[in-house]
PDB file of C-alpha atoms in Angstrom:
ATOM      1  CA  MET A   1      19.076   7.099 -31.525  1.00 38.00           C
ATOM      2  CA  GLU A   2      22.617   7.665 -30.309  1.00 44.00           C
ATOM      3  CA  ASN A   3      23.961   4.548 -28.615  1.00 45.00           C
ATOM      4  CA  THR A   4      23.708   4.573 -24.850  1.00 45.00           C
ATOM      5  CA  LEU A   5      27.232   4.095 -23.573  1.00 51.00           C
ATOM      6  CA  LEU A   6      26.329   3.052 -20.039  1.00 73.00           C
ATOM      7  CA  PRO A   7      24.110   0.319 -18.602  1.00 90.00           C
ATOM      8  CA  LEU A   8      21.148   1.509 -16.564  1.00 93.00           C
ATOM      9  CA  TRP A   9      22.664   0.585 -13.203  1.00 94.00           C
ATOM     10  CA  GLU A  10      25.631   2.834 -13.954  1.00 94.00           C
ATOM     11  CA  ILE A  11      23.365   5.634 -15.131  1.00 95.00           C
ATOM     12  CA  ILE A  12      21.455   5.423 -11.848  1.00 96.00           C
ATOM     13  CA  ARG A  13      24.668   5.370  -9.848  1.00 95.00           C
ATOM     14  CA  GLY A  14      25.955   8.363 -11.787  1.00 95.00           C
ATOM     15  CA  ILE A  15      22.790  10.391 -11.212  1.00 96.00           C
ATOM     16  CA  LEU A  16      23.157   9.771  -7.482  1.00 96.00           C
ATOM     17  CA  GLY A  17      26.874  10.599  -7.545  1.00 93.00           C
ATOM     18  CA  VAL A  18      28.691  13.798  -6.589  1.00 92.00           C
ATOM     19  CA  ASP A  19      30.451  14.367  -9.925  1.00 93.00           C
ATOM     20  CA  ASN A  20      28.318  17.021 -11.616  1.00 94.00           C
ATOM     21  CA  VAL A  21      29.764  16.429 -15.067  1.00 95.00           C
ATOM     22  CA  HIS A  22      29.177  12.684 -14.908  1.00 92.00           C
ATOM     23  CA  ARG A  23      25.707  13.208 -13.436  1.00 93.00           C
ATOM     24  CA  LYS A  24      24.683  15.445 -16.343  1.00 94.00           C
ATOM     25  CA  LEU A  25      26.026  12.860 -18.795  1.00 93.00           C
ATOM     26  CA  CYS A  26      24.011  10.124 -17.075  1.00 94.00           C
ATOM     27  CA  GLU A  27      20.885  12.278 -17.150  1.00 94.00           C
ATOM     28  CA  HIS A  28      21.471  12.735 -20.886  1.00 93.00           C
ATOM     29  CA  TYR A  29      21.696   8.971 -21.397  1.00 93.00           C
ATOM     30  CA  LEU A  30      18.520   8.460 -19.386  1.00 93.00           C
ATOM     31  CA  GLU A  31      16.739  10.999 -21.584  1.00 92.00           C
ATOM     32  CA  GLN A  32      17.926   9.053 -24.628  1.00 92.00           C
ATOM     33  CA  MET A  33      16.409   5.875 -23.220  1.00 92.00           C
ATOM     34  CA  LYS A  34      12.953   7.477 -23.390  1.00 91.00           C
ATOM     35  CA  GLN A  35      13.173   6.899 -27.136  1.00 92.00           C
ATOM     36  CA  GLN A  36      12.957   3.175 -26.335  1.00 94.00           C
ATOM     37  CA  PRO A  37      10.088   3.155 -23.802  1.00 96.00           C
ATOM     38  CA  GLU A  38       9.822  -0.632 -23.614  1.00 95.00           C
ATOM     39  CA  THR A  39      13.470  -0.980 -22.685  1.00 94.00           C
ATOM     40  CA  LEU A  40      13.307   1.930 -20.268  1.00 96.00           C
ATOM     41  CA  ALA A  41      10.249   0.690 -18.372  1.00 97.00           C
ATOM     42  CA  LEU A  42      11.355  -2.918 -18.101  1.00 97.00           C
ATOM     43  CA  SER A  43      14.939  -1.999 -17.214  1.00 96.00           C
ATOM     44  CA  LEU A  44      13.822   0.313 -14.412  1.00 97.00           C
ATOM     45  CA  LEU A  45      11.471  -2.379 -13.142  1.00 97.00           C
ATOM     46  CA  LYS A  46      14.198  -5.028 -13.141  1.00 97.00           C
ATOM     47  CA  LEU A  47      16.768  -2.821 -11.419  1.00 96.00           C
ATOM     48  CA  MET A  48      14.166  -1.743  -8.852  1.00 97.00           C
ATOM     49  CA  GLN A  49      13.618  -5.426  -8.075  1.00 97.00           C
ATOM     50  CA  THR A  50      17.221  -6.628  -8.065  1.00 96.00           C
ATOM     51  CA  SER A  51      19.584  -3.848  -6.956  1.00 96.00           C
ATOM     52  CA  GLU A  52      21.193  -4.378  -3.567  1.00 95.00           C
ATOM     53  CA  SER A  53      21.250  -0.607  -3.024  1.00 96.00           C
ATOM     54  CA  ALA A  54      18.097   0.872  -1.473  1.00 97.00           C
ATOM     55  CA  ASP A  55      19.075   4.265  -2.907  1.00 97.00           C
ATOM     56  CA  HIS A  56      19.253   2.805  -6.398  1.00 97.00           C
ATOM     57  CA  ARG A  57      15.929   1.011  -5.976  1.00 97.00           C
ATOM     58  CA  LYS A  58      14.314   4.196  -4.700  1.00 97.00           C
ATOM     59  CA  LEU A  59      15.538   6.272  -7.652  1.00 97.00           C
ATOM     60  CA  CYS A  60      14.355   3.599 -10.095  1.00 97.00           C
ATOM     61  CA  ALA A  61      10.960   3.654  -8.408  1.00 97.00           C
ATOM     62  CA  THR A  62      10.825   7.456  -8.513  1.00 97.00           C
ATOM     63  CA  LEU A  63      11.673   7.494 -12.215  1.00 97.00           C
ATOM     64  CA  LEU A  64       9.178   4.759 -13.009  1.00 97.00           C
ATOM     65  CA  LYS A  65       6.494   6.720 -11.165  1.00 95.00           C
ATOM     66  CA  ARG A  66       7.239   9.742 -13.343  1.00 95.00           C
ATOM     67  CA  TYR A  67       7.141   7.754 -16.573  1.00 96.00           C
ATOM     68  CA  LEU A  68       3.867   6.019 -15.754  1.00 96.00           C
ATOM     69  CA  SER A  69       1.982   9.090 -14.535  1.00 93.00           C
ATOM     70  CA  THR A  70      -0.213  11.351 -16.635  1.00 90.00           C
ATOM     71  CA  LEU A  71       0.585  14.115 -14.141  1.00 85.00           C
ATOM     72  CA  CYS A  72       3.782  14.522 -16.188  1.00 82.00           C
ATOM     73  CA  PRO A  73       2.316  14.170 -19.705  1.00 88.00           C
ATOM     74  CA  GLU A  74       5.609  15.018 -21.395  1.00 90.00           C
ATOM     75  CA  ASP A  75       7.274  12.075 -19.632  1.00 92.00           C
ATOM     76  CA  CYS A  76       4.417   9.543 -19.549  1.00 95.00           C
ATOM     77  CA  ILE A  77       5.219   6.504 -21.686  1.00 96.00           C
ATOM     78  CA  TRP A  78       2.306   4.229 -20.722  1.00 96.00           C
ATOM     79  CA  ASN A  79       0.487   4.471 -24.054  1.00 95.00           C
ATOM     80  CA  LEU A  80       3.752   3.807 -25.899  1.00 96.00           C
ATOM     81  CA  LEU A  81       4.093   0.380 -24.306  1.00 97.00           C
ATOM     82  CA  THR A  82       2.773  -2.864 -25.741  1.00 97.00           C
ATOM     83  CA  LYS A  83      -0.145  -4.584 -24.018  1.00 96.00           C
ATOM     84  CA  GLU A  84       2.247  -7.323 -22.956  1.00 97.00           C
ATOM     85  CA  THR A  85       4.611  -4.877 -21.269  1.00 97.00           C
ATOM     86  CA  GLN A  86       1.709  -3.086 -19.615  1.00 97.00           C
ATOM     87  CA  ALA A  87       0.493  -6.401 -18.195  1.00 97.00           C
ATOM     88  CA  ILE A  88       3.998  -7.231 -16.918  1.00 97.00           C
ATOM     89  CA  LEU A  89       4.276  -3.874 -15.174  1.00 98.00           C
ATOM     90  CA  LYS A  90       0.875  -4.164 -13.499  1.00 97.00           C
ATOM     91  CA  GLU A  91       1.630  -7.657 -12.227  1.00 97.00           C
ATOM     92  CA  GLN A  92       5.235  -7.066 -11.201  1.00 97.00           C
ATOM     93  CA  LEU A  93       4.596  -3.775  -9.408  1.00 97.00           C
ATOM     94  CA  LEU A  94       2.237  -5.551  -7.028  1.00 97.00           C
ATOM     95  CA  THR A  95       4.692  -8.400  -6.545  1.00 96.00           C
ATOM     96  CA  THR A  96       7.529  -5.947  -5.891  1.00 97.00           C
ATOM     97  CA  LEU A  97       5.467  -4.011  -3.370  1.00 95.00           C
ATOM     98  CA  ILE A  98       5.056  -7.150  -1.277  1.00 94.00           C
ATOM     99  CA  ALA A  99       8.732  -8.100  -1.539  1.00 94.00           C
ATOM    100  CA  GLU A 100      10.399  -4.698  -0.938  1.00 95.00           C
ATOM    101  CA  PRO A 101      12.046  -4.683   2.538  1.00 92.00           C
ATOM    102  CA  ASN A 102      12.891  -0.980   2.749  1.00 94.00           C
ATOM    103  CA  GLN A 103      10.025   1.191   4.003  1.00 91.00           C
ATOM    104  CA  LYS A 104      11.084   4.315   2.076  1.00 94.00           C
ATOM    105  CA  VAL A 105      11.352   2.388  -1.180  1.00 96.00           C
ATOM    106  CA  SER A 106       8.085   0.595  -0.455  1.00 95.00           C
ATOM    107  CA  ARG A 107       6.380   3.959  -0.027  1.00 93.00           C
ATOM    108  CA  VAL A 108       7.511   5.083  -3.483  1.00 96.00           C
ATOM    109  CA  ILE A 109       6.315   1.803  -4.993  1.00 97.00           C
ATOM    110  CA  CYS A 110       2.932   2.444  -3.359  1.00 95.00           C
ATOM    111  CA  LEU A 111       2.910   5.786  -5.126  1.00 94.00           C
ATOM    112  CA  ILE A 112       3.771   4.135  -8.457  1.00 96.00           C
ATOM    113  CA  VAL A 113       0.814   1.795  -8.054  1.00 96.00           C
ATOM    114  CA  ALA A 114      -1.481   4.692  -7.193  1.00 92.00           C
ATOM    115  CA  GLU A 115      -0.186   6.874 -10.034  1.00 92.00           C
ATOM    116  CA  LEU A 116      -0.616   4.002 -12.479  1.00 95.00           C
ATOM    117  CA  ALA A 117      -4.167   3.509 -11.234  1.00 92.00           C
ATOM    118  CA  GLY A 118      -4.732   7.183 -12.030  1.00 90.00           C
ATOM    119  CA  THR A 119      -3.199   6.750 -15.484  1.00 93.00           C
ATOM    120  CA  LEU A 120      -5.467   3.778 -16.204  1.00 93.00           C
ATOM    121  CA  GLN A 121      -8.431   5.827 -15.027  1.00 87.00           C
ATOM    122  CA  HIS A 122      -7.329   8.607 -17.399  1.00 88.00           C
ATOM    123  CA  TYR A 123      -7.190   6.220 -20.350  1.00 90.00           C
ATOM    124  CA  GLU A 124     -10.397   4.432 -19.273  1.00 88.00           C
ATOM    125  CA  GLN A 125      -8.570   1.154 -18.699  1.00 90.00           C
ATOM    126  CA  ASP A 126      -9.273  -1.283 -15.876  1.00 86.00           C
ATOM    127  CA  TRP A 127      -7.032  -2.854 -13.259  1.00 91.00           C
ATOM    128  CA  TYR A 128      -9.313  -5.368 -11.558  1.00 90.00           C
ATOM    129  CA  GLU A 129      -6.406  -7.155  -9.932  1.00 94.00           C
ATOM    130  CA  LEU A 130      -5.529  -4.053  -7.914  1.00 94.00           C
ATOM    131  CA  ASP A 131      -8.750  -4.099  -5.885  1.00 91.00           C
ATOM    132  CA  ILE A 132      -8.320  -7.780  -5.042  1.00 93.00           C
ATOM    133  CA  PHE A 133      -4.669  -7.184  -4.168  1.00 95.00           C
ATOM    134  CA  ILE A 134      -5.380  -4.232  -1.875  1.00 94.00           C
ATOM    135  CA  HIS A 135      -8.112  -6.049   0.025  1.00 94.00           C
ATOM    136  CA  LYS A 136      -6.021  -9.181   0.461  1.00 95.00           C
ATOM    137  CA  LEU A 137      -3.005  -7.186   1.602  1.00 95.00           C
ATOM    138  CA  ALA A 138      -5.101  -5.168   4.076  1.00 96.00           C
ATOM    139  CA  THR A 139      -6.612  -8.295   5.633  1.00 94.00           C
ATOM    140  CA  GLU A 140      -3.897 -10.942   5.313  1.00 94.00           C
ATOM    141  CA  GLY A 141      -0.586  -9.117   4.952  1.00 94.00           C
ATOM    142  CA  THR A 142       2.108  -8.371   7.514  1.00 94.00           C
ATOM    143  CA  PRO A 143       1.759  -5.111   9.481  1.00 94.00           C
ATOM    144  CA  THR A 144       4.110  -3.395   7.011  1.00 92.00           C
ATOM    145  CA  GLN A 145       2.123  -4.724   4.072  1.00 94.00           C
ATOM    146  CA  ARG A 146      -1.180  -3.726   5.647  1.00 95.00           C
ATOM    147  CA  GLN A 147       0.189  -0.238   6.148  1.00 95.00           C
ATOM    148  CA  ALA A 148       1.267  -0.180   2.492  1.00 94.00           C
ATOM    149  CA  SER A 149      -2.206  -1.249   1.370  1.00 96.00           C
ATOM    150  CA  TYR A 150      -3.761   1.777   3.058  1.00 96.00           C
ATOM    151  CA  LEU A 151      -1.134   4.074   1.579  1.00 94.00           C
ATOM    152  CA  VAL A 152      -2.118   2.837  -1.879  1.00 95.00           C
ATOM    153  CA  MET A 153      -5.796   3.388  -1.016  1.00 95.00           C
ATOM    154  CA  ASP A 154      -5.000   6.878   0.230  1.00 93.00           C
ATOM    155  CA  TYR A 155      -3.861   7.927  -3.234  1.00 89.00           C
ATOM    156  CA  VAL A 156      -6.116   5.693  -5.328  1.00 90.00           C
ATOM    157  CA  PHE A 157      -9.211   7.196  -3.698  1.00 89.00           C
ATOM    158  CA  TYR A 158      -8.136  10.565  -5.083  1.00 83.00           C
ATOM    159  CA  TYR A 159      -8.250   9.258  -8.650  1.00 78.00           C
ATOM    160  CA  ALA A 160     -11.220   6.908  -8.537  1.00 75.00           C
ATOM    161  CA  GLN A 161     -13.489   7.956  -5.692  1.00 73.00           C
ATOM    162  CA  GLU A 162     -16.656   7.393  -7.741  1.00 75.00           C
ATOM    163  CA  LYS A 163     -15.743   3.743  -8.228  1.00 78.00           C
ATOM    164  CA  TYR A 164     -15.167   3.173  -4.518  1.00 84.00           C
ATOM    165  CA  GLU A 165     -18.210   5.140  -3.389  1.00 81.00           C
ATOM    166  CA  MET A 166     -20.259   2.251  -4.776  1.00 81.00           C
ATOM    167  CA  HIS A 167     -18.614  -0.061  -2.227  1.00 87.00           C
ATOM    168  CA  ALA A 168     -18.925   2.206   0.807  1.00 89.00           C
ATOM    169  CA  GLU A 169     -20.421  -0.444   3.092  1.00 92.00           C
ATOM    170  CA  GLU A 170     -17.700  -2.997   2.305  1.00 93.00           C
ATOM    171  CA  LEU A 171     -14.991  -0.398   2.832  1.00 94.00           C
ATOM    172  CA  ALA A 172     -16.518   0.643   6.156  1.00 95.00           C
ATOM    173  CA  VAL A 173     -16.307  -2.977   7.355  1.00 94.00           C
ATOM    174  CA  LEU A 174     -12.674  -3.196   6.247  1.00 96.00           C
ATOM    175  CA  PHE A 175     -11.781   0.089   7.922  1.00 97.00           C
ATOM    176  CA  VAL A 176     -13.432  -0.646  11.258  1.00 95.00           C
ATOM    177  CA  GLY A 177     -11.689  -4.003  11.468  1.00 94.00           C
ATOM    178  CA  THR A 178      -8.356  -2.237  11.126  1.00 96.00           C
ATOM    179  CA  LEU A 179      -9.161   0.760  13.320  1.00 96.00           C
ATOM    180  CA  ASP A 180     -10.332  -1.411  16.212  1.00 93.00           C
ATOM    181  CA  LYS A 181      -7.757  -4.192  16.188  1.00 91.00           C
ATOM    182  CA  ASP A 182      -4.560  -3.406  14.306  1.00 95.00           C
ATOM    183  CA  GLU A 183      -1.214  -1.950  15.313  1.00 95.00           C
ATOM    184  CA  LEU A 184      -1.051   1.826  15.670  1.00 94.00           C
ATOM    185  CA  PRO A 185       1.013   2.569  12.504  1.00 94.00           C
ATOM    186  CA  VAL A 186      -1.473   0.577  10.411  1.00 96.00           C
ATOM    187  CA  ARG A 187      -4.417   2.316  12.067  1.00 96.00           C
ATOM    188  CA  VAL A 188      -2.881   5.731  11.378  1.00 95.00           C
ATOM    189  CA  SER A 189      -2.500   4.795   7.697  1.00 96.00           C
ATOM    190  CA  CYS A 190      -6.100   3.598   7.715  1.00 97.00           C
ATOM    191  CA  VAL A 191      -7.281   6.973   9.059  1.00 96.00           C
ATOM    192  CA  SER A 192      -5.357   8.686   6.276  1.00 96.00           C
ATOM    193  CA  ALA A 193      -6.994   6.492   3.625  1.00 96.00           C
ATOM    194  CA  LEU A 194     -10.425   7.014   5.179  1.00 96.00           C
ATOM    195  CA  SER A 195      -9.856  10.762   5.213  1.00 96.00           C
ATOM    196  CA  SER A 196      -8.847  10.725   1.552  1.00 94.00           C
ATOM    197  CA  LEU A 197     -12.017   8.869   0.629  1.00 94.00           C
ATOM    198  CA  LEU A 198     -14.236  11.197   2.686  1.00 94.00           C
ATOM    199  CA  CYS A 199     -12.628  14.295   1.219  1.00 93.00           C
ATOM    200  CA  ASN A 200     -13.191  13.175  -2.356  1.00 90.00           C
ATOM    201  CA  MET A 201     -16.601  11.493  -2.201  1.00 89.00           C
ATOM    202  CA  VAL A 202     -19.942  13.277  -2.423  1.00 88.00           C
ATOM    203  CA  ALA A 203     -21.381  14.326   0.947  1.00 86.00           C
ATOM    204  CA  SER A 204     -24.487  12.147   0.585  1.00 86.00           C
ATOM    205  CA  ARG A 205     -22.319   9.009   0.573  1.00 87.00           C
ATOM    206  CA  ILE A 206     -20.448   9.455   3.853  1.00 91.00           C
ATOM    207  CA  ASP A 207     -23.103   7.981   6.169  1.00 91.00           C
ATOM    208  CA  PRO A 208     -21.630   4.429   6.317  1.00 92.00           C
ATOM    209  CA  PHE A 209     -18.405   5.916   7.676  1.00 95.00           C
ATOM    210  CA  ILE A 210     -19.900   8.088  10.424  1.00 93.00           C
ATOM    211  CA  ALA A 211     -20.117   5.041  12.711  1.00 93.00           C
ATOM    212  CA  LEU A 212     -16.329   4.733  12.443  1.00 95.00           C
ATOM    213  CA  LEU A 213     -15.715   8.050  14.215  1.00 95.00           C
ATOM    214  CA  PRO A 214     -15.322   6.541  17.729  1.00 94.00           C
ATOM    215  CA  SER A 215     -12.690   4.177  16.319  1.00 95.00           C
ATOM    216  CA  VAL A 216     -10.932   7.114  14.678  1.00 95.00           C
ATOM    217  CA  VAL A 217     -10.945   8.999  17.976  1.00 94.00           C
ATOM    218  CA  SER A 218      -9.411   5.958  19.683  1.00 94.00           C
ATOM    219  CA  VAL A 219      -6.466   6.197  17.274  1.00 94.00           C
ATOM    220  CA  ILE A 220      -5.907   9.799  18.361  1.00 93.00           C
ATOM    221  CA  GLU A 221      -6.108   8.765  22.010  1.00 92.00           C
ATOM    222  CA  GLU A 222      -3.598   5.950  21.588  1.00 92.00           C
ATOM    223  CA  ALA A 223      -1.148   8.148  19.685  1.00 90.00           C
ATOM    224  CA  LEU A 224      -1.566  10.776  22.412  1.00 88.00           C
ATOM    225  CA  LYS A 225      -0.942   8.312  25.243  1.00 87.00           C
ATOM    226  CA  GLY A 226       2.043   6.797  23.448  1.00 83.00           C
ATOM    227  CA  GLY A 227       3.637  10.178  22.943  1.00 79.00           C
ATOM    228  CA  ASP A 228       4.239   9.487  19.249  1.00 79.00           C
ATOM    229  CA  GLU A 229       4.209  13.013  17.864  1.00 86.00           C
ATOM    230  CA  ASP A 230       4.628  11.987  14.209  1.00 88.00           C
ATOM    231  CA  MET A 231       1.684   9.603  14.283  1.00 88.00           C
ATOM    232  CA  LEU A 232      -0.456  12.075  16.188  1.00 90.00           C
ATOM    233  CA  LYS A 233       0.397  14.786  13.682  1.00 90.00           C
ATOM    234  CA  GLY A 234      -0.434  12.471  10.784  1.00 90.00           C
ATOM    235  CA  VAL A 235      -3.877  11.629  12.155  1.00 92.00           C
ATOM    236  CA  LEU A 236      -4.722  15.241  12.968  1.00 92.00           C
ATOM    237  CA  GLU A 237      -3.629  16.501   9.550  1.00 92.00           C
ATOM    238  CA  SER A 238      -5.778  13.860   7.841  1.00 92.00           C
ATOM    239  CA  LEU A 239      -8.834  14.735   9.911  1.00 93.00           C
ATOM    240  CA  ASN A 240      -8.272  18.455   9.440  1.00 92.00           C
ATOM    241  CA  GLY A 241      -8.684  17.907   5.711  1.00 93.00           C
ATOM    242  CA  VAL A 242     -12.009  16.178   6.344  1.00 94.00           C
ATOM    243  CA  ALA A 243     -13.158  18.981   8.666  1.00 92.00           C
ATOM    244  CA  GLU A 244     -12.516  21.557   5.956  1.00 93.00           C
ATOM    245  CA  VAL A 245     -14.584  19.891   3.228  1.00 92.00           C
ATOM    246  CA  LYS A 246     -16.929  17.457   5.046  1.00 93.00           C
ATOM    247  CA  PRO A 247     -17.663  18.998   8.503  1.00 91.00           C
ATOM    248  CA  LYS A 248     -20.892  16.966   8.611  1.00 90.00           C
ATOM    249  CA  TYR A 249     -18.792  13.903   9.374  1.00 92.00           C
ATOM    250  CA  PHE A 250     -18.042  15.140  12.903  1.00 92.00           C
ATOM    251  CA  VAL A 251     -21.515  16.346  13.916  1.00 89.00           C
ATOM    252  CA  ARG A 252     -22.825  13.194  15.628  1.00 85.00           C
ATOM    253  CA  GLY A 253     -19.613  12.587  17.529  1.00 88.00           C
ATOM    254  CA  PHE A 254     -18.830  16.219  18.266  1.00 88.00           C
ATOM    255  CA  GLU A 255     -18.566  15.796  22.051  1.00 89.00           C
ATOM    256  CA  GLN A 256     -16.137  12.897  21.759  1.00 89.00           C
ATOM    257  CA  VAL A 257     -14.037  14.766  19.207  1.00 89.00           C
ATOM    258  CA  TYR A 258     -14.080  17.911  21.331  1.00 88.00           C
ATOM    259  CA  GLU A 259     -12.918  15.976  24.373  1.00 91.00           C
ATOM    260  CA  VAL A 260      -9.969  14.331  22.651  1.00 90.00           C
ATOM    261  CA  MET A 261      -8.936  17.558  20.923  1.00 89.00           C
ATOM    262  CA  THR A 262      -8.960  19.262  24.312  1.00 88.00           C
ATOM    263  CA  GLN A 263      -6.502  16.612  25.499  1.00 86.00           C
ATOM    264  CA  VAL A 264      -4.339  17.301  22.456  1.00 84.00           C
ATOM    265  CA  ALA A 265      -4.384  21.029  23.189  1.00 82.00           C
ATOM    266  CA  ILE A 266      -3.428  20.458  26.830  1.00 80.00           C
ATOM    267  CA  ARG A 267      -0.530  18.224  25.792  1.00 74.00           C
ATOM    268  CA  THR A 268       0.625  20.800  23.229  1.00 70.00           C
ATOM    269  CA  PHE A 269       0.626  23.665  25.715  1.00 66.00           C
ATOM    270  CA  ALA A 270       2.346  21.501  28.351  1.00 59.00           C
ATOM    271  CA  ASP A 271       5.128  20.617  25.900  1.00 64.00           C
ATOM    272  CA  GLU A 272       5.666  24.272  25.109  1.00 56.00           C
TER     273      GLU A 272
END
């Protein structure tokens, strides 16, 4: 391997810089680092944890997501890492998610965790600590952390829906507690996670979640009353996905859903 002439922090800074020549050189050095996957993974993790620049932390997180995901098989280095390094990454990613103060960076770290869960599923490896972590964060974390927990669920359900279908009743209890009592941003994230689970699970398993529909409708109503267009859009987009693949979910509460959607339509036309 040709010696890397720049430390990782300078490579990251160069990639984010405006000098095209220097950026290409830094991208070349980063590509070289893939030949030492242990060093690459641990260096990205450390810089993601310690850099004072949110932009640098976000790029480190984005790169780490790419290198740990089987969605990019040519870049995935997970199976090239030692068991010790794999264990460090699994533990430290969860720790970093709790500690990260920047919401945009935190979101990318959530995606790393979810992508890694998918990678472990692909290689038939377990991550028992993740389930405990998610539940604890959703029930005991700060509002930002609770929101992050549901973002992780949103993506994890896509990869491992069969595993979570077996715990439908427990999940329904968790969801209703959030939908009925939490702050609106957390509730919106909860609806998104619920929608992801419903979209990916078999139709015969959705019954425990049908009772949650009034709570879901209340989230729409609150977002509508508060005039928060982004949150309202997020909830409606999530539920639209459910309506396309699991229309049965809305049958029992059709009148309530129809009523609130009529209010949404009236607001939309009034704004126009």
